[in-house]
PDB file of C-alpha atoms in Angstrom:
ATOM      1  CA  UNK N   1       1.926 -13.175  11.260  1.00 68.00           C
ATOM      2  CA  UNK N   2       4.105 -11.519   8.768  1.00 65.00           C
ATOM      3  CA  UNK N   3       6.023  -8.788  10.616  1.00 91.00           C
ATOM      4  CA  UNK N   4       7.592  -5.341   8.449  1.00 96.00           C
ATOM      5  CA  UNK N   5       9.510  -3.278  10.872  1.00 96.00           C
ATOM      6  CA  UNK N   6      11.192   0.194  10.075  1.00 96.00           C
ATOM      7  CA  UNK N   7      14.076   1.537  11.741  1.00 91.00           C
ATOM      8  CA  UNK N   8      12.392   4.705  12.966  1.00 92.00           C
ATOM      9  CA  UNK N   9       9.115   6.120  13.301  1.00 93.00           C
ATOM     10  CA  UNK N  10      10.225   9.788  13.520  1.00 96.00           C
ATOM     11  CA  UNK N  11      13.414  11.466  12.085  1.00 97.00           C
ATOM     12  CA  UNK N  12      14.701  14.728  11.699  1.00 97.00           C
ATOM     13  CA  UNK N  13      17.697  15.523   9.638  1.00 97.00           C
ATOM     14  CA  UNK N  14      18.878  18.233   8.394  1.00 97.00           C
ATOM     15  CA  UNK N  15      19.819  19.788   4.188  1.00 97.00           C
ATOM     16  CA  UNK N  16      22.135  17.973   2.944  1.00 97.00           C
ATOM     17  CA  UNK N  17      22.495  14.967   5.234  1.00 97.00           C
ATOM     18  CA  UNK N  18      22.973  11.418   3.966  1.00 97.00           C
ATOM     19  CA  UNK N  19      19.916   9.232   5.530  1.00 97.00           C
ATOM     20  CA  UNK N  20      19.471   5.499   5.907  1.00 97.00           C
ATOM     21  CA  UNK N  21      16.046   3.924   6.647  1.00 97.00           C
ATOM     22  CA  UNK N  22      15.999   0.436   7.340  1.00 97.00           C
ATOM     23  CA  UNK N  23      13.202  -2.097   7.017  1.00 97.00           C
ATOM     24  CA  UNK N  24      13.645  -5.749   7.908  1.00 97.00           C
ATOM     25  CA  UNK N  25      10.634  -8.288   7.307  1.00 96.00           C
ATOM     26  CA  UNK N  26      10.521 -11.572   8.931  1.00 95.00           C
ATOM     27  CA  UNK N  27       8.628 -13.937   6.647  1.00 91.00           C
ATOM     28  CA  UNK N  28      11.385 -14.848   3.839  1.00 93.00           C
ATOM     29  CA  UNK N  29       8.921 -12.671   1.322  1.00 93.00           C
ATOM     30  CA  UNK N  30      11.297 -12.095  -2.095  1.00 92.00           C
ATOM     31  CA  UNK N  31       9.672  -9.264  -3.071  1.00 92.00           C
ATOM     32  CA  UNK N  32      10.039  -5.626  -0.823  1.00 94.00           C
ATOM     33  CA  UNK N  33       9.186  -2.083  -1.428  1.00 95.00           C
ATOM     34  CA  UNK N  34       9.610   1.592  -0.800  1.00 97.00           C
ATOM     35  CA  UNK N  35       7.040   4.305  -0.864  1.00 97.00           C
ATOM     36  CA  UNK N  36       6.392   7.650   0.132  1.00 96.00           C
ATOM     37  CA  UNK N  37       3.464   8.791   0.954  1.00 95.00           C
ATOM     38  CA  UNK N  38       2.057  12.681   0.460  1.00 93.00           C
ATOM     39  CA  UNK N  39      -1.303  14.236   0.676  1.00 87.00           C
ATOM     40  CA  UNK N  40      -3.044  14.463  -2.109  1.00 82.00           C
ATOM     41  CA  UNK N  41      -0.708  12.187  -3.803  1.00 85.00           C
ATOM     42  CA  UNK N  42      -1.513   8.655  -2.520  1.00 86.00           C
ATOM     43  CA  UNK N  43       1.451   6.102  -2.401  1.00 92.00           C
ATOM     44  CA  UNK N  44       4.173   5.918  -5.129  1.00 94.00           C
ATOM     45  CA  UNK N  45       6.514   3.625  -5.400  1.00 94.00           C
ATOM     46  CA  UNK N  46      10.140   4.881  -4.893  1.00 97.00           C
ATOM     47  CA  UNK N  47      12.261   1.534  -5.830  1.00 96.00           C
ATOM     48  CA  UNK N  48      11.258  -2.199  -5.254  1.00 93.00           C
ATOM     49  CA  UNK N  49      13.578  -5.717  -4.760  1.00 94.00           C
ATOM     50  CA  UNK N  50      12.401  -8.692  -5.733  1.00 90.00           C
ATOM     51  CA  UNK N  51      15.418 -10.893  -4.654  1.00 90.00           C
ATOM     52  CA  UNK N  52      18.680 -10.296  -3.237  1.00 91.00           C
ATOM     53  CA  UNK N  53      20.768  -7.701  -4.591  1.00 87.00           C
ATOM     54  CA  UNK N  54      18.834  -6.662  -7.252  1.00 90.00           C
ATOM     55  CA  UNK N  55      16.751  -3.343  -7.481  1.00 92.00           C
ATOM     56  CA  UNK N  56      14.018  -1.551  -9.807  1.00 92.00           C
ATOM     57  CA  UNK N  57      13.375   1.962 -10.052  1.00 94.00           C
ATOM     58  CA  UNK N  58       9.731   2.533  -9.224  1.00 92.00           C
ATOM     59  CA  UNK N  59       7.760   6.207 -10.213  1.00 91.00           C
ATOM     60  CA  UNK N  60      10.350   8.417  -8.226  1.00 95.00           C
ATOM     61  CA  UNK N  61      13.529   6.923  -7.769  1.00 96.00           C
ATOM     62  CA  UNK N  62      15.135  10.716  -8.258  1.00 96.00           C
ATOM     63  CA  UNK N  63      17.352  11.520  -5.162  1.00 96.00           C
ATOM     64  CA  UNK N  64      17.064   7.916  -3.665  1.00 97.00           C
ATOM     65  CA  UNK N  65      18.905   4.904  -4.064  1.00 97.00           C
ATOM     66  CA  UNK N  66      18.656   1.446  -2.270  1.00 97.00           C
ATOM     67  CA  UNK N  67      20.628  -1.854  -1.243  1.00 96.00           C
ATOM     68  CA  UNK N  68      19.591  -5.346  -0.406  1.00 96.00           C
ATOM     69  CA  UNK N  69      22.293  -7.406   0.619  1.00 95.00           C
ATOM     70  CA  UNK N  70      20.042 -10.057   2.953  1.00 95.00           C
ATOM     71  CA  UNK N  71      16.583 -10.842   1.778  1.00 95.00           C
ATOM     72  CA  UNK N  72      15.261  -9.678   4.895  1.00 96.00           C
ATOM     73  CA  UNK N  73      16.364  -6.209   4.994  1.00 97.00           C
ATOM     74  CA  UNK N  74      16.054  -3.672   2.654  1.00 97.00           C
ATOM     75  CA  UNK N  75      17.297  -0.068   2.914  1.00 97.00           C
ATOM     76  CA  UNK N  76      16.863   3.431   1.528  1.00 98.00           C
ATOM     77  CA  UNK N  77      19.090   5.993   0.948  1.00 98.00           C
ATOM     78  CA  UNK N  78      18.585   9.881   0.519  1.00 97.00           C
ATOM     79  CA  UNK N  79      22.407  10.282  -0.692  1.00 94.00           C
ATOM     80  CA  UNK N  80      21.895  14.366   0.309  1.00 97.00           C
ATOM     81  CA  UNK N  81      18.719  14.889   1.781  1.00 97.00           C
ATOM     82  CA  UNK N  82      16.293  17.854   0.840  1.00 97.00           C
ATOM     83  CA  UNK N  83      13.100  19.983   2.167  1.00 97.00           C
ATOM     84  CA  UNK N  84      11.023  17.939  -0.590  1.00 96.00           C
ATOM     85  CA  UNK N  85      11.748  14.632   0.743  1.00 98.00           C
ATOM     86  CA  UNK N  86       9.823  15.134   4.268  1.00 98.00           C
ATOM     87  CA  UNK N  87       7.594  12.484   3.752  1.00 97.00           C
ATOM     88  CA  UNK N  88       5.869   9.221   5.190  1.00 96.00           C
ATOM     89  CA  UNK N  89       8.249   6.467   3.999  1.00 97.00           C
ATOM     90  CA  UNK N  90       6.234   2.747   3.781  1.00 97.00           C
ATOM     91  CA  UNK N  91       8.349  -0.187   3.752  1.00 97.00           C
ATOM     92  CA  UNK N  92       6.241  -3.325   2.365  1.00 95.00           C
ATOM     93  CA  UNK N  93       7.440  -7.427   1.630  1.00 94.00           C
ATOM     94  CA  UNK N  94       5.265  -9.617  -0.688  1.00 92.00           C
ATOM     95  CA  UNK N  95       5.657 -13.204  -2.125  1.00 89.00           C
ATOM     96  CA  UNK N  96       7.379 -13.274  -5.527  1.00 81.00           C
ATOM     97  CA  UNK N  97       5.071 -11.968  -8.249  1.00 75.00           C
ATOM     98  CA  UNK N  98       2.238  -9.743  -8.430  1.00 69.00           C
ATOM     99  CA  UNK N  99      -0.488 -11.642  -7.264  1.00 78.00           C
ATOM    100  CA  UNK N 100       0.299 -11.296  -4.033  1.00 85.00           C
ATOM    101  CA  UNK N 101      -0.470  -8.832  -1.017  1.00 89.00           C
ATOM    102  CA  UNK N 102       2.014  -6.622   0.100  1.00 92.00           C
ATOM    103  CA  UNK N 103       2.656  -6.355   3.875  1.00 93.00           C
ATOM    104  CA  UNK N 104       3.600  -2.755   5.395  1.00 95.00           C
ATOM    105  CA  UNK N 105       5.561  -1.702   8.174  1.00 95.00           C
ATOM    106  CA  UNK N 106       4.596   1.459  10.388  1.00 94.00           C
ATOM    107  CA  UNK N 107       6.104   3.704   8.106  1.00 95.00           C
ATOM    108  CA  UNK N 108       8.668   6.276   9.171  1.00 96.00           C
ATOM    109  CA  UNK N 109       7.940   9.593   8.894  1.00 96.00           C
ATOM    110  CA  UNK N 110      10.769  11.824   7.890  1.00 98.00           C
ATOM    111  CA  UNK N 111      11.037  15.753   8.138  1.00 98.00           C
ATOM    112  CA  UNK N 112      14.348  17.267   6.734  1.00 98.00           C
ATOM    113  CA  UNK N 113      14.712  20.975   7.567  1.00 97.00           C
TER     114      UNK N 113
ATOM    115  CA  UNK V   1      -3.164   1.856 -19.037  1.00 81.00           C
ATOM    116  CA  UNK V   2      -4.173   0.354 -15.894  1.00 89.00           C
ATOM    117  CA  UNK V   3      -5.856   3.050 -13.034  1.00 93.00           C
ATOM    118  CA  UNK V   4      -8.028   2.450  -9.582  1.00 95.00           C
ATOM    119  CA  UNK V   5     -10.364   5.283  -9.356  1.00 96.00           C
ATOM    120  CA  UNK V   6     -12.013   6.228  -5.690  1.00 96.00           C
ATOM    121  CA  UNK V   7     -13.748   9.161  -6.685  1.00 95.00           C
ATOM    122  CA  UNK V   8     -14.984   9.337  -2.765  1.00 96.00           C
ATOM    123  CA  UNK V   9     -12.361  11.663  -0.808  1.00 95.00           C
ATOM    124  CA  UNK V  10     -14.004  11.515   2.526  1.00 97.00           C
ATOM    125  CA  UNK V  11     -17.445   9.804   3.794  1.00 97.00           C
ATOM    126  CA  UNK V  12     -18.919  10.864   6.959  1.00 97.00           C
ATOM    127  CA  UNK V  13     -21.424   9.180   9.061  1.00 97.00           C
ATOM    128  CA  UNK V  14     -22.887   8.183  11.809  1.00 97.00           C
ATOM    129  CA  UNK V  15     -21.547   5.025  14.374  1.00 97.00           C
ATOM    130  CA  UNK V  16     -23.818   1.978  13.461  1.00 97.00           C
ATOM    131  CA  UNK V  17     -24.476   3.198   9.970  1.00 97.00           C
ATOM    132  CA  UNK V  18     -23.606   1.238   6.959  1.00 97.00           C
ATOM    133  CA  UNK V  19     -20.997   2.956   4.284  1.00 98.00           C
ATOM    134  CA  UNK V  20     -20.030   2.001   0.829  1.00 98.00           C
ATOM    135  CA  UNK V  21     -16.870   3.122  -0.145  1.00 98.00           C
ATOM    136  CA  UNK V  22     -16.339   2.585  -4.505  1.00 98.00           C
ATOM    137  CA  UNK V  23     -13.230   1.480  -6.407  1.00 98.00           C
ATOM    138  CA  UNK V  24     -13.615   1.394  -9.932  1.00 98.00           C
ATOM    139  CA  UNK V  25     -10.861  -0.067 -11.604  1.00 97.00           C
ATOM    140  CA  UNK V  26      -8.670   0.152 -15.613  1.00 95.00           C
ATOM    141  CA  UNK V  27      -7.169  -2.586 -17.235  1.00 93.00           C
ATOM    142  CA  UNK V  28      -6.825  -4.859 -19.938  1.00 91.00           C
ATOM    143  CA  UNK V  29      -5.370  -7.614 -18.853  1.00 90.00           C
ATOM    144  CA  UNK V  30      -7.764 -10.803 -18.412  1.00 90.00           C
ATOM    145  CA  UNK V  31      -5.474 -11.666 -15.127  1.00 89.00           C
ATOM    146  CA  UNK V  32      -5.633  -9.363 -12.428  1.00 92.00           C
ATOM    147  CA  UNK V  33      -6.122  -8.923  -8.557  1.00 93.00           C
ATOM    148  CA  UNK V  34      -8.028  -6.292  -6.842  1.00 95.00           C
ATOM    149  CA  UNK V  35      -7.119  -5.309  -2.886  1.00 95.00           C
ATOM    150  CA  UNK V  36      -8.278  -3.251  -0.150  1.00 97.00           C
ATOM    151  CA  UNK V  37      -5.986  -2.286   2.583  1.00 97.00           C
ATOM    152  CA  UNK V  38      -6.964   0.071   5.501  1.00 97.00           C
ATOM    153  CA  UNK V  39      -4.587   2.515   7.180  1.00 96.00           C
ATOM    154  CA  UNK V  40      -5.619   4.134  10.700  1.00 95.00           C
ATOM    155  CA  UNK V  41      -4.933   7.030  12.133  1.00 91.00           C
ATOM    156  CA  UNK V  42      -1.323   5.258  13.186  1.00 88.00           C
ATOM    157  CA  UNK V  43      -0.722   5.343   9.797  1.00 88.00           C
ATOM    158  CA  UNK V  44       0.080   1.572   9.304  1.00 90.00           C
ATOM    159  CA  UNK V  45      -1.328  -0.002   6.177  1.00 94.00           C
ATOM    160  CA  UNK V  46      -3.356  -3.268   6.679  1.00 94.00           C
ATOM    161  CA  UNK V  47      -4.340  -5.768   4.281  1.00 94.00           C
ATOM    162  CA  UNK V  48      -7.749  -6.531   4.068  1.00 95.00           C
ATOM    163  CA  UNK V  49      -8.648  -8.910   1.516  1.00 94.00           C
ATOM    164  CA  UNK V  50      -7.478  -9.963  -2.351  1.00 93.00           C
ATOM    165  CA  UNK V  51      -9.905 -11.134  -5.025  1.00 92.00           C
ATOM    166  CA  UNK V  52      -8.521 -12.105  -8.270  1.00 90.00           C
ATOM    167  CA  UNK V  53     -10.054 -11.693 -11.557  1.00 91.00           C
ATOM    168  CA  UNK V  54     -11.832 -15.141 -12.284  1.00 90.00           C
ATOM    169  CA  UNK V  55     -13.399 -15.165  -8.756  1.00 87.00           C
ATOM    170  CA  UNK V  56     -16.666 -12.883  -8.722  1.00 84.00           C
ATOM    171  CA  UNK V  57     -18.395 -14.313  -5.380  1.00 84.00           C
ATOM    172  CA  UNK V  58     -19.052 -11.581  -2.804  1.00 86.00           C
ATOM    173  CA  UNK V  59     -16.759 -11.683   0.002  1.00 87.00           C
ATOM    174  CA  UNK V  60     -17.954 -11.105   3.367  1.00 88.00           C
ATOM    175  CA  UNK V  61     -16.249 -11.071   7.015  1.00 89.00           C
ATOM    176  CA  UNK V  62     -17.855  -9.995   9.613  1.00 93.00           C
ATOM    177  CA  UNK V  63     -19.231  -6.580   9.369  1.00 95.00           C
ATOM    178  CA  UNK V  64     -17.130  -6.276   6.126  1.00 96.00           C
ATOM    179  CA  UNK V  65     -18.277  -6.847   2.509  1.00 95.00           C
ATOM    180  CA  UNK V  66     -17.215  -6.674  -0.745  1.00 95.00           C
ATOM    181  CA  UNK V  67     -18.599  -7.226  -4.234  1.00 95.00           C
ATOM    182  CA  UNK V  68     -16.953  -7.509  -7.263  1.00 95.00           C
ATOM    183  CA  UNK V  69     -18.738  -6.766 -10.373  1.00 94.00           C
ATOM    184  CA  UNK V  70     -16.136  -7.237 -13.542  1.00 93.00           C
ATOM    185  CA  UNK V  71     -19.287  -5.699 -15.674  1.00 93.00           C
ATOM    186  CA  UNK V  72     -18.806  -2.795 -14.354  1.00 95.00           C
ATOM    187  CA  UNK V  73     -15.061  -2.453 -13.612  1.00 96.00           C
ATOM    188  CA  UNK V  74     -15.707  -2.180  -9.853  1.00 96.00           C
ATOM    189  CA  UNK V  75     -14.759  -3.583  -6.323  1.00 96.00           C
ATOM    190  CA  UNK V  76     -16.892  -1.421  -3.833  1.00 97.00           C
ATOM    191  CA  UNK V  77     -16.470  -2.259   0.135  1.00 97.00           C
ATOM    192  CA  UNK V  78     -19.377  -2.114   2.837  1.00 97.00           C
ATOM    193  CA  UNK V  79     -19.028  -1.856   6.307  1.00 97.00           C
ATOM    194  CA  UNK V  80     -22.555  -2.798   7.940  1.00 97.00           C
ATOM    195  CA  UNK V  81     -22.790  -1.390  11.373  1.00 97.00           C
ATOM    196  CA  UNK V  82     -20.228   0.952  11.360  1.00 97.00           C
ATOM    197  CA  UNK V  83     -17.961   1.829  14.231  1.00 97.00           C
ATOM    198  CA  UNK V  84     -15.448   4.714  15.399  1.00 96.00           C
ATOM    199  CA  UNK V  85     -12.771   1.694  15.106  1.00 95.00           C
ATOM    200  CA  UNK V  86     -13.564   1.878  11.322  1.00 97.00           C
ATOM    201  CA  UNK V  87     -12.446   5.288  11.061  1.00 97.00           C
ATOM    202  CA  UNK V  88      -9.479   5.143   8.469  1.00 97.00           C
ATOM    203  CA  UNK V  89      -8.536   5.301   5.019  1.00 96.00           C
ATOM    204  CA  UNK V  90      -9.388   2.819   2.956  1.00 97.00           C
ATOM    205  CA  UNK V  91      -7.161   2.228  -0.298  1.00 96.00           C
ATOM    206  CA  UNK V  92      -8.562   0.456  -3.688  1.00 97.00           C
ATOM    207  CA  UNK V  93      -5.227  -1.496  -5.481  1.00 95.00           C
ATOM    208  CA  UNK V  94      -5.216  -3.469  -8.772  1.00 94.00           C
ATOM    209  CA  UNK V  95      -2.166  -5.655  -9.820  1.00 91.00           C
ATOM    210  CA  UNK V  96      -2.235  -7.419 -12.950  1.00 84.00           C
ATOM    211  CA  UNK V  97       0.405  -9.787 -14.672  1.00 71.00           C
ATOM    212  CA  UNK V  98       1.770  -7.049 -17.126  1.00 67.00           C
ATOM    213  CA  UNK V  99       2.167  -4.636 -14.847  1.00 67.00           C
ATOM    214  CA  UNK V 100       5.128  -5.588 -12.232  1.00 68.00           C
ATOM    215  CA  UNK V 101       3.736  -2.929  -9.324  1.00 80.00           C
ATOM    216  CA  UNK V 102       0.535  -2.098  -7.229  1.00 89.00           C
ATOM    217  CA  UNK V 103      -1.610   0.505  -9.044  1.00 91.00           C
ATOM    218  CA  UNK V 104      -3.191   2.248  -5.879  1.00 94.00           C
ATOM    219  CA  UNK V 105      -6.742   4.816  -6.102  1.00 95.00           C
ATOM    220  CA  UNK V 106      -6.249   7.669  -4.048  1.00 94.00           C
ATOM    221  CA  UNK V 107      -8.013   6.517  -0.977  1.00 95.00           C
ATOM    222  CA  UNK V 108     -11.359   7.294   0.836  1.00 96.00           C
ATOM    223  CA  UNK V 109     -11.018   8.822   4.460  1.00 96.00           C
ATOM    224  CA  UNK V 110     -14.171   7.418   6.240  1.00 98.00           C
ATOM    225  CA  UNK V 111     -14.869   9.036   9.527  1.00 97.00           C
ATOM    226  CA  UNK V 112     -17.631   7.482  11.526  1.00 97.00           C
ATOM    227  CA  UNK V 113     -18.587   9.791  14.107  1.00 96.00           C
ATOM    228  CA  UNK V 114     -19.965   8.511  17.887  1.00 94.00           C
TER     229      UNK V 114
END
């Protein structure tokens, strides 16, 4: 079975912190993923990997940035952390390309007061 | 542009009950692939099944059912004999060749009550 884990599953940090949240996958999938997820606005994609070292911005890669330096793990970063980026964060792997499913982890949800 | 539509926000019924929850789908691409993932209450999204675009044949497993109708743009998902286990939101997502990321519908809560 494909395993996604996350680094957390709560975190609270405060204005103005710099934040790391890790996600490791365990099946040697090219492709991962970051998300947040809101009510009322669904999943959108924050920045995606599909091999090492290399990044795309996804919808809302504003106040983010990422690093993949193995192809198993796969990190974001809130450089200075804000109110507006408590959130549900999703980490998910795929295969390479777009035909394939994604696989999540348990998500990590992140309040920043 | 490509879009997943799940006009349904939240379905309510009964334990044994079947439910229909509807994904209607944009695109223009010939080559695409449809999904349904399910996330509980935990909050951890789970794949449920992938159809691609040249494969119309119902899917069933179990209790679980879906039917794929390129005709009408859609990719609806039963559940026959519903249970509280069920309970969850169920997202639509389309993926298509020119498009390098998931397009996701907003999701359907489905609460089956005992």
């Amino acid at each position: 079975d494909v395993k996604v884990t996350q680094s957390s599953r709560y975190l609270v940090k405060r204005t103005g912190e710099k934040v790391f949240l890790e996600c490791v996958q365990d099946m040697d999938h090219e492709n991962m993923f970051w998300y947040r997820q809101d009510p009322g606005l669904g999943l959108r994609l924050i920045y995606f990997s599909y091999d090492v070292k290399m990044k795309e911005k996804g919808d809302i890669p504003e106040g983010y940035s990422v690093s993949r330096e193995k192809k198993e793990r796969f990190s974001l970063i809130l450089e200075s952390a804000s109110t507006n980026q408590t959130s549900m964060y999703l980490c998910a792997s795929s295969l390479q390309g777009v035909t394939y499913e994604q696989y999540f982890g348990p998500g990590t949800r992140l309040t920043v007061t | 542009a490509q879009k997943v539509t799940q006009a349904q926000t939240e379905i309510s019924v009964v334990e044994k009950e079947d439910v229909t929850l509807d994904c209607v789908y944009e695109t223009r691409d010939t080559t695409y692939y449809l999904f349904w993932y399910k996330q509980p209450p935990s909050g951890e999204l789970v794949f449920l099944i992938r159809r691609n675009s040249f494969d119309e044949q119902n899917e069933i497993s179990g209790r679980y059912s879906w039917n794929f109708q390129k005709s009408t743009s859609s990719f609806n998902f039963t559940i026959t004999a519903s249970q509280v286990v069920d309970s969850a939101v169920y997202f639509c997502a389309l993926s298509a060749d020119s498009n390098y990321q998931l397009i996701w519908g907003a999701g359907t809560k489905l609460i089956i009550k005992p």
